[in-house]
XYZ file of C-alpha atoms in Angstrom:
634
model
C 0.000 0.000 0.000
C 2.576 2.680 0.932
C 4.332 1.565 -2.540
C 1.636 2.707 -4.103
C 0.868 5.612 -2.386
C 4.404 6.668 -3.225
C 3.900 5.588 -6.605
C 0.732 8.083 -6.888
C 2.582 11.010 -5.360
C 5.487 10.927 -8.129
C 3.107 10.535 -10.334
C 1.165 14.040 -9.017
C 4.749 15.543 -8.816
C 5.410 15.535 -12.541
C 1.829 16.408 -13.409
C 2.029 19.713 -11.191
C 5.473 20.913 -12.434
C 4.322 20.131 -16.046
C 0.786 22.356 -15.314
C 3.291 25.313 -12.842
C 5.980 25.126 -15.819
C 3.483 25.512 -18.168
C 4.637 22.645 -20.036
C 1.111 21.340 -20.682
C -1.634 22.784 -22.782
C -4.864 20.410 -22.694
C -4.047 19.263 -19.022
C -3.136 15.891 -17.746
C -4.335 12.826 -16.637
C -3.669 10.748 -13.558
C -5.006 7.964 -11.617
C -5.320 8.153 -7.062
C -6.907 5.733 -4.895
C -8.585 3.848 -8.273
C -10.454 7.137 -9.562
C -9.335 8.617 -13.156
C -8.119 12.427 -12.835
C -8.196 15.204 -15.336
C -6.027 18.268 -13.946
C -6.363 21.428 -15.938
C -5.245 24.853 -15.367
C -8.076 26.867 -15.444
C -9.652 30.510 -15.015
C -10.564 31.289 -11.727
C -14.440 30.902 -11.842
C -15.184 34.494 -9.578
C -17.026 33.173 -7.071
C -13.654 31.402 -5.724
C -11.360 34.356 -6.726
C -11.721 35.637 -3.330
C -10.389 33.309 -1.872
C -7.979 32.195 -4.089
C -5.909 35.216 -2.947
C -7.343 37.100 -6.347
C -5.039 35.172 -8.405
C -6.568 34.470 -11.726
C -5.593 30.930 -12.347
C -6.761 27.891 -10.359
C -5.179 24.039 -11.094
C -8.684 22.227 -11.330
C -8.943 18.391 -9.845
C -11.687 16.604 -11.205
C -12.852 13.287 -12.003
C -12.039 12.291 -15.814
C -15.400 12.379 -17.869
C -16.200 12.600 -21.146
C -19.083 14.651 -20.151
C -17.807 17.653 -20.427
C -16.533 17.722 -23.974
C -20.541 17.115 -24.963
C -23.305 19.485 -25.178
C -23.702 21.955 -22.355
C -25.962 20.737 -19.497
C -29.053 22.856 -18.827
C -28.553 24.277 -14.762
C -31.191 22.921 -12.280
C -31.910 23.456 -8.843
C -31.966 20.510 -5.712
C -33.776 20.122 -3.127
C -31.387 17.893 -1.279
C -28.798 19.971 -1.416
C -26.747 18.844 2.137
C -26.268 21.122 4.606
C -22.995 21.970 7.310
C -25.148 23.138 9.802
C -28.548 21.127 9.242
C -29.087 17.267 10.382
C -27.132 14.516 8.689
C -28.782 13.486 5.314
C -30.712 9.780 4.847
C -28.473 8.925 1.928
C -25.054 9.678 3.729
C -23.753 6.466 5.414
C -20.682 5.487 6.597
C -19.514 2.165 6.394
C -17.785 0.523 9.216
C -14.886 -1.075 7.045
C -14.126 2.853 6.023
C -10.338 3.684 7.157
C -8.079 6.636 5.903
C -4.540 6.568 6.073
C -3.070 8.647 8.461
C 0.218 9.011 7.202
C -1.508 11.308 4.575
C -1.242 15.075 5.229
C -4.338 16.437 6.240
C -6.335 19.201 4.157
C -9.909 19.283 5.268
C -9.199 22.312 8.311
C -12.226 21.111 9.616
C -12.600 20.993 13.384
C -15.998 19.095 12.879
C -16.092 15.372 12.945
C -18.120 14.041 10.279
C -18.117 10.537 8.493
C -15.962 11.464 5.405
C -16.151 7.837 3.481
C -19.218 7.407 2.356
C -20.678 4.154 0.923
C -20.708 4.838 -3.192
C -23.691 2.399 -3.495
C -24.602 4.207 -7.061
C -22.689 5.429 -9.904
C -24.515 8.151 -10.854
C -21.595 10.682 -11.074
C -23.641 13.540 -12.382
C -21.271 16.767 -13.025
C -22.603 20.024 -11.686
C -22.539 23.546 -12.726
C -21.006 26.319 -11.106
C -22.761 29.577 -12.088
C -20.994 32.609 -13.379
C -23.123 35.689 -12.958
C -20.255 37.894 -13.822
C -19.908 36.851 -17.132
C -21.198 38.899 -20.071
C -21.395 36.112 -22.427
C -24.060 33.827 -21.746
C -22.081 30.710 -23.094
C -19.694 31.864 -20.463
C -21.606 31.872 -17.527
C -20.867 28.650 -16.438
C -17.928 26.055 -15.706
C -19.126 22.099 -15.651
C -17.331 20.463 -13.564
C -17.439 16.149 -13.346
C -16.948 15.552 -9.513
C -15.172 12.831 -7.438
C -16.930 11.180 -5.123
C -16.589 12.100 -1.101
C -15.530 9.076 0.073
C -12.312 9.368 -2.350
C -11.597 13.160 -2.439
C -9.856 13.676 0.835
C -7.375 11.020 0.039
C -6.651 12.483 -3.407
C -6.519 15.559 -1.814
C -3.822 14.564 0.896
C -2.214 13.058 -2.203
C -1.828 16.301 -3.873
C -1.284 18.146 -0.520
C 1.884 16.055 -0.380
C 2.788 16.060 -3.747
C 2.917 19.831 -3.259
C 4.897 19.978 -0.088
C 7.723 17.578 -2.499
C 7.740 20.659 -5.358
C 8.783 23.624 -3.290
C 12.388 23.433 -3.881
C 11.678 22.882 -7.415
C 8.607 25.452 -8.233
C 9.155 29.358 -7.600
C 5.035 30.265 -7.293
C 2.171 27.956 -6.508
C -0.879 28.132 -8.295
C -3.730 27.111 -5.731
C -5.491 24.323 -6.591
C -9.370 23.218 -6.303
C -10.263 19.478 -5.864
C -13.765 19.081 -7.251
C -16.305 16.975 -4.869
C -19.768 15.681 -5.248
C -21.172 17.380 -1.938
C -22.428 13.524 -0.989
C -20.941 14.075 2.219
C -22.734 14.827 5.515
C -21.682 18.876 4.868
C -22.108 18.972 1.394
C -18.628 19.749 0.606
C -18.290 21.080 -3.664
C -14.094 21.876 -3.078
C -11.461 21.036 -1.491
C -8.960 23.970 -2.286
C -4.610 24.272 -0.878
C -1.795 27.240 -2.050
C 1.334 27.188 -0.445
C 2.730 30.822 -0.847
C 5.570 32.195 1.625
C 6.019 29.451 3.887
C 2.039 29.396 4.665
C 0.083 27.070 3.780
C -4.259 27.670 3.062
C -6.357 24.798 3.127
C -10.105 25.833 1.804
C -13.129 24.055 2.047
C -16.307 25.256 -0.020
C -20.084 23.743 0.745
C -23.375 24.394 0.461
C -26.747 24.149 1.972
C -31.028 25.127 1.502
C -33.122 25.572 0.636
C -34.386 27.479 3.602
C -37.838 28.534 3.938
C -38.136 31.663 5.106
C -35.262 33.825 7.002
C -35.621 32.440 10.901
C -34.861 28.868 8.890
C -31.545 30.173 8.203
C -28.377 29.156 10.500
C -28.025 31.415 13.111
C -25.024 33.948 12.684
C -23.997 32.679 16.289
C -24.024 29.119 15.137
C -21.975 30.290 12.573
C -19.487 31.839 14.613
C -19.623 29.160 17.009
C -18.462 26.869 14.127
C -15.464 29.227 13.346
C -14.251 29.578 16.992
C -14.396 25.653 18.531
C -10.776 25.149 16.885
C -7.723 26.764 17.471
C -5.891 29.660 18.860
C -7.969 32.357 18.457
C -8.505 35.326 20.957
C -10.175 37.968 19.163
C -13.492 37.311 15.932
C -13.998 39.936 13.501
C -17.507 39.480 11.485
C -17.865 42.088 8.334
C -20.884 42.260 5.909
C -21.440 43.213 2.450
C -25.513 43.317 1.611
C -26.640 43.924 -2.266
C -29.908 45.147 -3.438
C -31.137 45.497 -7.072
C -32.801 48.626 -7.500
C -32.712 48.519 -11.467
C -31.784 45.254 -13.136
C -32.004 44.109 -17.032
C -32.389 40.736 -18.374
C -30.202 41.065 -21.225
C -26.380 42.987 -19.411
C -25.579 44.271 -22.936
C -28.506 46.119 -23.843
C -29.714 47.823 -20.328
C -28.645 49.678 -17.315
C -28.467 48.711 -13.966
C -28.104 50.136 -10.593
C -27.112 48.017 -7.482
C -26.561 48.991 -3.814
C -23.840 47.860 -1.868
C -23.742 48.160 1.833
C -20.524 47.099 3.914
C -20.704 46.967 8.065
C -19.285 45.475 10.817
C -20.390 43.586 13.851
C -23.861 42.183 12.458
C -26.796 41.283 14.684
C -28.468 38.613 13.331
C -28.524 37.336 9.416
C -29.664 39.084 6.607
C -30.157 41.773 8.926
C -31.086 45.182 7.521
C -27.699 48.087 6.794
C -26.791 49.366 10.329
C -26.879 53.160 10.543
C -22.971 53.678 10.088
C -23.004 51.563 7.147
C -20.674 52.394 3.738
C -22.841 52.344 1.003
C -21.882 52.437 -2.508
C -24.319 52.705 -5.783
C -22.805 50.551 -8.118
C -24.334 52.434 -11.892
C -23.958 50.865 -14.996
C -25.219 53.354 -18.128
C -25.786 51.885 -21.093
C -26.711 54.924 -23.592
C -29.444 53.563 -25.759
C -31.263 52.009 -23.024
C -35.132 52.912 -23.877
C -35.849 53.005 -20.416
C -34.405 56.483 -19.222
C -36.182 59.221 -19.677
C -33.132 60.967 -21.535
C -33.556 58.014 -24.445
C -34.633 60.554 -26.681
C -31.921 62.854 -26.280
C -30.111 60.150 -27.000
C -32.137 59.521 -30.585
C -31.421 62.895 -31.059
C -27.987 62.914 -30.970
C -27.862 59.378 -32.991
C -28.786 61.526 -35.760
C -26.387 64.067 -35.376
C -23.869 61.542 -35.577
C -25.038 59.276 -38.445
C -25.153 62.985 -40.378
C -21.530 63.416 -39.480
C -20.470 59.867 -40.412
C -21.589 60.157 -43.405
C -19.350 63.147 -44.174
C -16.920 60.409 -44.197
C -18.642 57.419 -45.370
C -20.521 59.572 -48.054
C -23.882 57.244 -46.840
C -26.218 58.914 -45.061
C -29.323 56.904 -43.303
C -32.192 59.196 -43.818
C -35.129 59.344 -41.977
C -38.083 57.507 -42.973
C -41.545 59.368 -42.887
C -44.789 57.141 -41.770
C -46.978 59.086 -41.966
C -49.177 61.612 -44.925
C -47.034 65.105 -43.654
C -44.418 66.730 -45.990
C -41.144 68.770 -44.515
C -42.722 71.363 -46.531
C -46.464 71.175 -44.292
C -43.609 71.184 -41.076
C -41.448 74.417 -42.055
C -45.010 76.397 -42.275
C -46.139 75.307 -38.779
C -42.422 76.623 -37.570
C -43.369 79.868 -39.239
C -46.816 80.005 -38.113
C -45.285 79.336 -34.468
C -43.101 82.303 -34.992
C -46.047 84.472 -36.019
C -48.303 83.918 -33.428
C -44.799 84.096 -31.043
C -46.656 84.932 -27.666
C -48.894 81.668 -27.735
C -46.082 79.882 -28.280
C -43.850 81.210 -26.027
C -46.215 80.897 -23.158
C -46.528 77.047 -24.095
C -42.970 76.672 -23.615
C -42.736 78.263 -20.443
C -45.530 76.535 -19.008
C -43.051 73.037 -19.462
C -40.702 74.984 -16.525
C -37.689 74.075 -16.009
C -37.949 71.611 -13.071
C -35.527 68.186 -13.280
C -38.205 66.359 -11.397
C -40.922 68.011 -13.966
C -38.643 67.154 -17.219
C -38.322 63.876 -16.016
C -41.658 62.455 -15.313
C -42.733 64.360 -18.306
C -39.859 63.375 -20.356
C -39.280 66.612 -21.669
C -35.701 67.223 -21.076
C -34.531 68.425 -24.770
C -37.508 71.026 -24.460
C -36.699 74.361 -23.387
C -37.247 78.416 -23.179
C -34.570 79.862 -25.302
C -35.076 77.896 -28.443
C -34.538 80.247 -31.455
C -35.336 79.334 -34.945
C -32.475 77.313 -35.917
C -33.268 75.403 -33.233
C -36.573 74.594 -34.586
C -35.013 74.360 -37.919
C -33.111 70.998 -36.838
C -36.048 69.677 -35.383
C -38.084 69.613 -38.459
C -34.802 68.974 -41.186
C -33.247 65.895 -39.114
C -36.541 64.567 -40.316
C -35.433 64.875 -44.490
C -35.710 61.701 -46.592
C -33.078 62.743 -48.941
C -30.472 65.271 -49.773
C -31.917 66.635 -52.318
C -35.326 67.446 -49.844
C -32.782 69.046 -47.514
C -31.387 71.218 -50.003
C -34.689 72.226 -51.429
C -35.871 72.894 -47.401
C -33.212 74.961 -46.189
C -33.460 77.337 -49.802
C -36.949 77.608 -49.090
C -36.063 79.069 -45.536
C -33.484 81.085 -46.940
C -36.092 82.870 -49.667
C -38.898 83.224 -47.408
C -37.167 85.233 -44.575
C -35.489 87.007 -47.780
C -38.975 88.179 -49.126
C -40.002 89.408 -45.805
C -42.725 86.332 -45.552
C -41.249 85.382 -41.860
C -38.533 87.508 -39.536
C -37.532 84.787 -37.105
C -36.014 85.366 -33.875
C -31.928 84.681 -33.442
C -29.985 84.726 -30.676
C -27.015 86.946 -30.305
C -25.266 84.158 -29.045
C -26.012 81.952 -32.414
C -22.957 81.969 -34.419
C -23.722 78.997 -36.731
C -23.424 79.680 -40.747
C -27.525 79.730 -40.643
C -28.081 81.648 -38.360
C -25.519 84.669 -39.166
C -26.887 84.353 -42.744
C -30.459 84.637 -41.639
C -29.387 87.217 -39.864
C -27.629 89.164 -42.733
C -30.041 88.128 -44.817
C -32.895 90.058 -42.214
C -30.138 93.327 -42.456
C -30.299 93.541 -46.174
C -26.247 92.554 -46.039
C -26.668 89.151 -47.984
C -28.541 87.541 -50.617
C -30.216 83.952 -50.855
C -26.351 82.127 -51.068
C -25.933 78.868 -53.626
C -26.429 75.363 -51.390
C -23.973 73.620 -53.568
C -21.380 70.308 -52.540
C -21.813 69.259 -48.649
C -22.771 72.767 -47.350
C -26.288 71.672 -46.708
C -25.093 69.105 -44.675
C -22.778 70.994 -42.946
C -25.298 73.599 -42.104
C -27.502 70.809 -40.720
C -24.719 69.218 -38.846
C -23.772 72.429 -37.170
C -26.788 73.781 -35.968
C -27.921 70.424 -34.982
C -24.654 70.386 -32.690
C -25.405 73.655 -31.042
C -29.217 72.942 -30.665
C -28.163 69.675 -28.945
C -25.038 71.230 -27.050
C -27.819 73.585 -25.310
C -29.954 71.690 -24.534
C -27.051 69.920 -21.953
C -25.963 73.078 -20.988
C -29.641 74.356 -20.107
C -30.000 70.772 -18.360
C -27.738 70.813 -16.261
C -27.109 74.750 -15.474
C -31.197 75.450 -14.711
C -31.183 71.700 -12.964
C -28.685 73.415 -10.262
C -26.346 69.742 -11.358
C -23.526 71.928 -12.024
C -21.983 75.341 -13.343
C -21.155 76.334 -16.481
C -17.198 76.797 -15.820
C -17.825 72.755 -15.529
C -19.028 72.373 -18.216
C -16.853 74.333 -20.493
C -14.464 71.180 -21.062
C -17.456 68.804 -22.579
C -18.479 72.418 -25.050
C -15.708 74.705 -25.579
C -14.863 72.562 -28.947
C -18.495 72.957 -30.491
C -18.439 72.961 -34.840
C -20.127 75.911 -34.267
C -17.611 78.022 -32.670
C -14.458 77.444 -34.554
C -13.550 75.962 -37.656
C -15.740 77.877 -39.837
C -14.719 79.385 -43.504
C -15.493 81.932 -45.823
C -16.823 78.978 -47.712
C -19.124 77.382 -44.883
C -16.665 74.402 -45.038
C -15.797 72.731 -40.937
C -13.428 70.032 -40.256
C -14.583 66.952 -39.488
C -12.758 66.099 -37.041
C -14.132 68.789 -34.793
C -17.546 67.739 -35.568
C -16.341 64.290 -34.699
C -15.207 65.792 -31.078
C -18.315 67.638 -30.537
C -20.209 64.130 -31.163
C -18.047 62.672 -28.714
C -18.401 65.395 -25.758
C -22.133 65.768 -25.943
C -21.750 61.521 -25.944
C -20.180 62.087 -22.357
C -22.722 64.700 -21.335
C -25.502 61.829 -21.683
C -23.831 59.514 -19.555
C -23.671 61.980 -16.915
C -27.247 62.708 -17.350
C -28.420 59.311 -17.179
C -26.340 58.586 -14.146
C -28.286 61.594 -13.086
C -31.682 60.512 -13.831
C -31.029 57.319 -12.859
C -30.190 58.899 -9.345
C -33.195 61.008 -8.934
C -35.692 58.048 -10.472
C -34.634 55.177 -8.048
C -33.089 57.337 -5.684
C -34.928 60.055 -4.740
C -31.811 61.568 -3.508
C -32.264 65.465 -2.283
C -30.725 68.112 -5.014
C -27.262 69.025 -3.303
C -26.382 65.272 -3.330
C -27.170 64.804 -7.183
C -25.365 67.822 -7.775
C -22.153 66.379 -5.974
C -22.183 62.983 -7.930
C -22.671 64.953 -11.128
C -19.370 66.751 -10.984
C -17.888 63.163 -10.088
C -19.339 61.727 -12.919
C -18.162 64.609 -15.213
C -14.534 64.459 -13.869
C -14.961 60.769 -14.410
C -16.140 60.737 -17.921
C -13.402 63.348 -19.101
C -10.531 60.420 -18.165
C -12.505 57.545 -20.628
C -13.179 57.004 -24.181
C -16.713 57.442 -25.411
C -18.473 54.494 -25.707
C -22.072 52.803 -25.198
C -21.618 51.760 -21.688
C -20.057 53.000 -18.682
C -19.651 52.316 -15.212
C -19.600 54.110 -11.807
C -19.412 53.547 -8.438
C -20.688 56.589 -5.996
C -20.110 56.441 -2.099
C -23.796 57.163 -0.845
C -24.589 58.658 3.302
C -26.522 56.088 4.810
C -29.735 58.326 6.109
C -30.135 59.363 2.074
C -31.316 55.784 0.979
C -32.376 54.189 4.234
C -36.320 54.070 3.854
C -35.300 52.312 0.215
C -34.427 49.168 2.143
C -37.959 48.714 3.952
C -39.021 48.549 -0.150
C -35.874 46.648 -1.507
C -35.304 42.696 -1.619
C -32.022 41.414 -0.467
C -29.946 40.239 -3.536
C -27.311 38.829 -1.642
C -26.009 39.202 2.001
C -22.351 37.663 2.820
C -20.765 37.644 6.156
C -17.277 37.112 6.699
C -15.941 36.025 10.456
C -12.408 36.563 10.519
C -9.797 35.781 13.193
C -6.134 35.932 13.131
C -3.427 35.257 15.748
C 0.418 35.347 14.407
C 1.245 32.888 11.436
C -2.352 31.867 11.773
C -5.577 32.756 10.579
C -9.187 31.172 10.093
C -11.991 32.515 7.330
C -15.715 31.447 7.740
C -17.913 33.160 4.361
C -21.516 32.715 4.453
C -23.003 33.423 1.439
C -27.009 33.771 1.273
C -29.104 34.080 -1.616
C -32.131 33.708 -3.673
C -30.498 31.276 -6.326
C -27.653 28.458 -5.581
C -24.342 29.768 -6.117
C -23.258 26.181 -7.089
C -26.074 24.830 -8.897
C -26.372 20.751 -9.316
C -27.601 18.654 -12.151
C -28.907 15.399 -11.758
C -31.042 12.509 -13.449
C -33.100 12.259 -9.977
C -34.078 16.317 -9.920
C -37.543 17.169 -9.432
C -39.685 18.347 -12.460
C -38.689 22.507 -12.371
C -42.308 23.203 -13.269
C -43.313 21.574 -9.717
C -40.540 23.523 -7.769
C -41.509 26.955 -9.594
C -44.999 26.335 -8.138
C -43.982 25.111 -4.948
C -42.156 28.196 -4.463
C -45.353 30.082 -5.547
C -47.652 28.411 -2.726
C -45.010 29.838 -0.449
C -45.378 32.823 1.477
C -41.720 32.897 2.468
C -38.686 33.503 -0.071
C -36.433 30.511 -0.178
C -32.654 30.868 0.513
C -29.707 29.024 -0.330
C -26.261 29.298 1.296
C -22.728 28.628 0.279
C -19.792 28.542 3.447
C -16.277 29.009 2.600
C -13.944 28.068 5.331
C -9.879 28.233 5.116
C -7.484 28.106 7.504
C -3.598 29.139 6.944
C -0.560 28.594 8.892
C 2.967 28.216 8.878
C 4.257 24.920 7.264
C 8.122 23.057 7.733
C 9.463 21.871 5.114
């Protein structure tokens, strides 16, 4: 027997330096204690990486299957999951022949005595899947695994442990490495994990448990700390929590925004207890600009067109708009004109809108505003062309009627576009109806659609008290419409290109803005601090459809949320250290199982989805991470 044993442990000796040396590609096979073993190097799946010392790579363990090369197995939930902390499972026996050898290091770091060899009566090896949830792709989200069975894995794990304590003279850095078990045994362990780094050793156990019904079903957070204190020398517990809640979610991460909060505190009272007072709370914001939800989308719209316009001064395509309904460009230019004549109607329209955030928000106004003059208007109604050929016709029609006197529209002093300075020359008797040849129609459209749109940020966020207008200059100063134009009417591109890409910023911020006040309801001086964040933010990052932002929130601002808010997740940590040594107990509570099982004997999901619906209680599922590290000899 101990021939053997040795024999197994050189084997594991060459497969590890081959995997550390990076020697191997597709992994390598070995055979412990009569089970078949594929060892891979892998990519730390994240809900390890936390404890696996954040290093990306893991060395995997797991029984060789040909399983996993098939088609990917569709996740289901258990029932039977077994629990640490619950009463010892019906199936889990342990036979009285059932011996370990003790000259085998040990790697469990459990202080609890539980029957580790288990009879393997059946051979239903079903591999289970380990969910991803922050993984983008969905083909990504999750990692099968083909597991070894509990009454084997501790002796292939002592196996390894040893083979590991043989390599340090030979290997510079240890890669930790995950043994993958079936959870058959009484505590329902999924991984056994070790890393030697620095003379310390970490031995890592990860289980599971629930469903529990309802929250007082849960393990008690003084069971759990019970559990972390019964073994070894530890004087002083630390417990830390971090609580998520979903305010906005999106099924598809790609397409929508979402806004999380994350509350961190220490010294918990009981689990899934509510933020204490003192807690740090972050809002974790993720934009995504064409999200149809926010109530800046069409803003957004707007300034899509703007920027197919200008791509096509580089393309030389232009996507024109498509009209649905009977109304002619023609029909809209005379309503623009009758709007100027009867001015006072229309002026007291607009200024019944106000200028309110909360007001432009629920009425989804927020590209509506006093000042408008008639280029303004003038985009509005020529973004809307089919062709080039109706633009150019459009904007000489404007030209000739304010030249015979038929309309004298209003432009502001402050409106230096090529329109309106000719409109206004034109008005003064100092220029005549000029010649739209080449790309100066769409230039003309292009600029005074970037200063219509560039206002309408600046009137956002200046009459919205978000922010000043010396704070603002950086996103504006480079409008089309203030340098860069000719004799000629001619602008470079690339400034119009720049403009696209600063107003591009401005949305973020005022989606993360409206996103704040929405879900929020956070008071006006707060927004206003998190929007010059946010602008200081976006001025460091490329533009680009989706952005990210993390805001440090004061606790009294969003505390009545959580009497309205369903936990997400809640994870306590109980921590104790004492010199070379040092114990970790996670609990990790959710709605959904972190490690997810598949099996042939699963109940129908149909019947579990209406189980859970007869329930008055939420159901809860918890994973426990426990790893212990101290000094080694060599």
């Amino acid at each position: 027997m101990g021939g053997k044993g040795t024999y197994e442990v050189d084997q594991l000796i060459i497969v590890l330096k081959r995997l550390l040396l990076k020697e191997s590609e597709d992994g390598e096979y070995a055979e412990v204690g009569g089970e078949r073993l594929m060892i891979t190097l892998e990519h730390c799946p994240p809900m390890l990486l936390s404890v696996n010392k954040d290093i990306q790579e893991i060395i995997l363990v797991q029984q060789y299957s040909q399983v996993c090369k098939k088609s990917p197995i569709v996740p289901s939930f258990t029932r039977d999951i077994p629990s640490m902390f619950s009463s010892p499972r019906t199936n889990g026996k342990t036979p009285s022949n059932a011996h370990t050898d003790n000259n085998d290091l040990d790697v469990t770091g459990s202080p609890l005595k539980c029957p580790f060899m288990q009879d393997m009566g059946e051979d239903n090896l079903s591999p289970f899947i380990i969910s991803l949830p922050t993984s983008k792709k969905k083909e990504d989200q999750t990692l099968r695994c083909t597991p070894i069975p509990a009454c084997k894995v501790w002796y292939i794990a002592s196996k390894f442990n040893l083979a590991g304590s043989k390599l340090c003279g030979d290997v510079d850095k240890f890669v930790p490495l995950w043994v993958v078990c079936d959870g058959k045994d009484e505590q329902g362990t999924h991984f056994v994990g070790m890393h030697r780094e620095e003379g310390n050793l970490s031995r890592t156990l990860v289980r599971s448990s629930g469903p529990y019904q309802g929250v007082t079903n849960l393990p008690s957070l003084d069971h759990l700390i019970l559990h972390h204190t019964s073994v070894g020398r530890i004087n002083s517990v630390e417990s830390v929590v971090e609580a998520t809640y979903d305010v906005l979610t999106s099924g598809d991460e790609d397409r929508g925004s979402s806004l999380r909060l994350i509350c961190n505190w220490k010294r918990p009272l009981a689990m899934l207890s509510p933020p204490a007072p003192h807690s740090r709370i972050t809002a974790s914001i993720r934009v995504v600009c064409d999200d149809v939800r926010c109530a800046a989308h069409q803003m957004y719209l707007e300034l899509s067109v703007l920027r197919g316009f200008v791509s096509g001064l580089v393309s030389g395509e232009v996507a024109w708009f498509i009209r649905q309904d009977s109304s002619s460009i023609t029909n809209d230019i005379q309503q623009v004109f009758e709007a100027i004549k009867d001015k006072g109607v229309r002026q007291k329209r607009d200024d019944d809108t106000g200028n309110n955030l909360d007001m432009m928000i629920e009425g989804k106004f927020l590209n509506r505003r006093k000042n408008m003059d008639f280029t303004d208007h003038l985009w509005n109604v020529l973004l809307k062309c089919e062709s080039y050929q109706e633009l150019k016709e459009t904007l000489a029609f404007v030209f000739m009627s304010v030249a015979s006197a038929e309309v004298r529209p209003q432009i502001l002093a402050c409106n230096t576009t090529q329109v309106g300075t000719l409109l206004r020359n034109i008005m003064q008797g100092k220029e005549s109806v000029p010649q739209l040849s080449g790309l100066t129609p769409l230039h003309m459209l292009i600029e005074i659609g970037c200063e219509k749109i560039k206002r309408d940020y600046i009137d956002i966020f200046k009459n919205g008290e978000l922010t000043t207008c010396e704070q603002l200059s950086w996103f504006v100063s480079s409008s089309g419409g203030n340098s860069g134009v000719g004799g000629s009417g001619s602008i470079n591109d690339d400034i119009y290109q720049c403009t696209i890409d600063q107003l591009g910023r401005l949305h973020v911020a005022l989606q993360v803005v409206v996103a704040l006040r929405t879900y929020l309801s956070l008071p006006p001086p707060t927004i206003s601090h998190f929007t010059v964040q946010v602008l200081n933010q976006m001025k460091e990052v490329a533009p680009g459809n989706a952005h990210s932002f993390s805001l440090q929130l004061q606790s009294l601002c969003v505390r009545q949320l959580f009497n309205s808010l369903k936990i997400n997740s809640w994870e306590v940590n109980v921590k104790s250290s004492e010199a070379s040594f040092s114990k970790l107990l996670r609990c990790y509570v959710s709605r959904t199982p972190l490690i997810q099982l598949s099996s042939n004997t699963l109940d129908d999901p149909d019947d579990l989805e209406n189980e859970k619906d007869d329930c008055d209680e939420e159901n809860y599922y918890c994973s426990y991470f426990s790893c212990v590290t101290d000094k080694y000899f060599s």
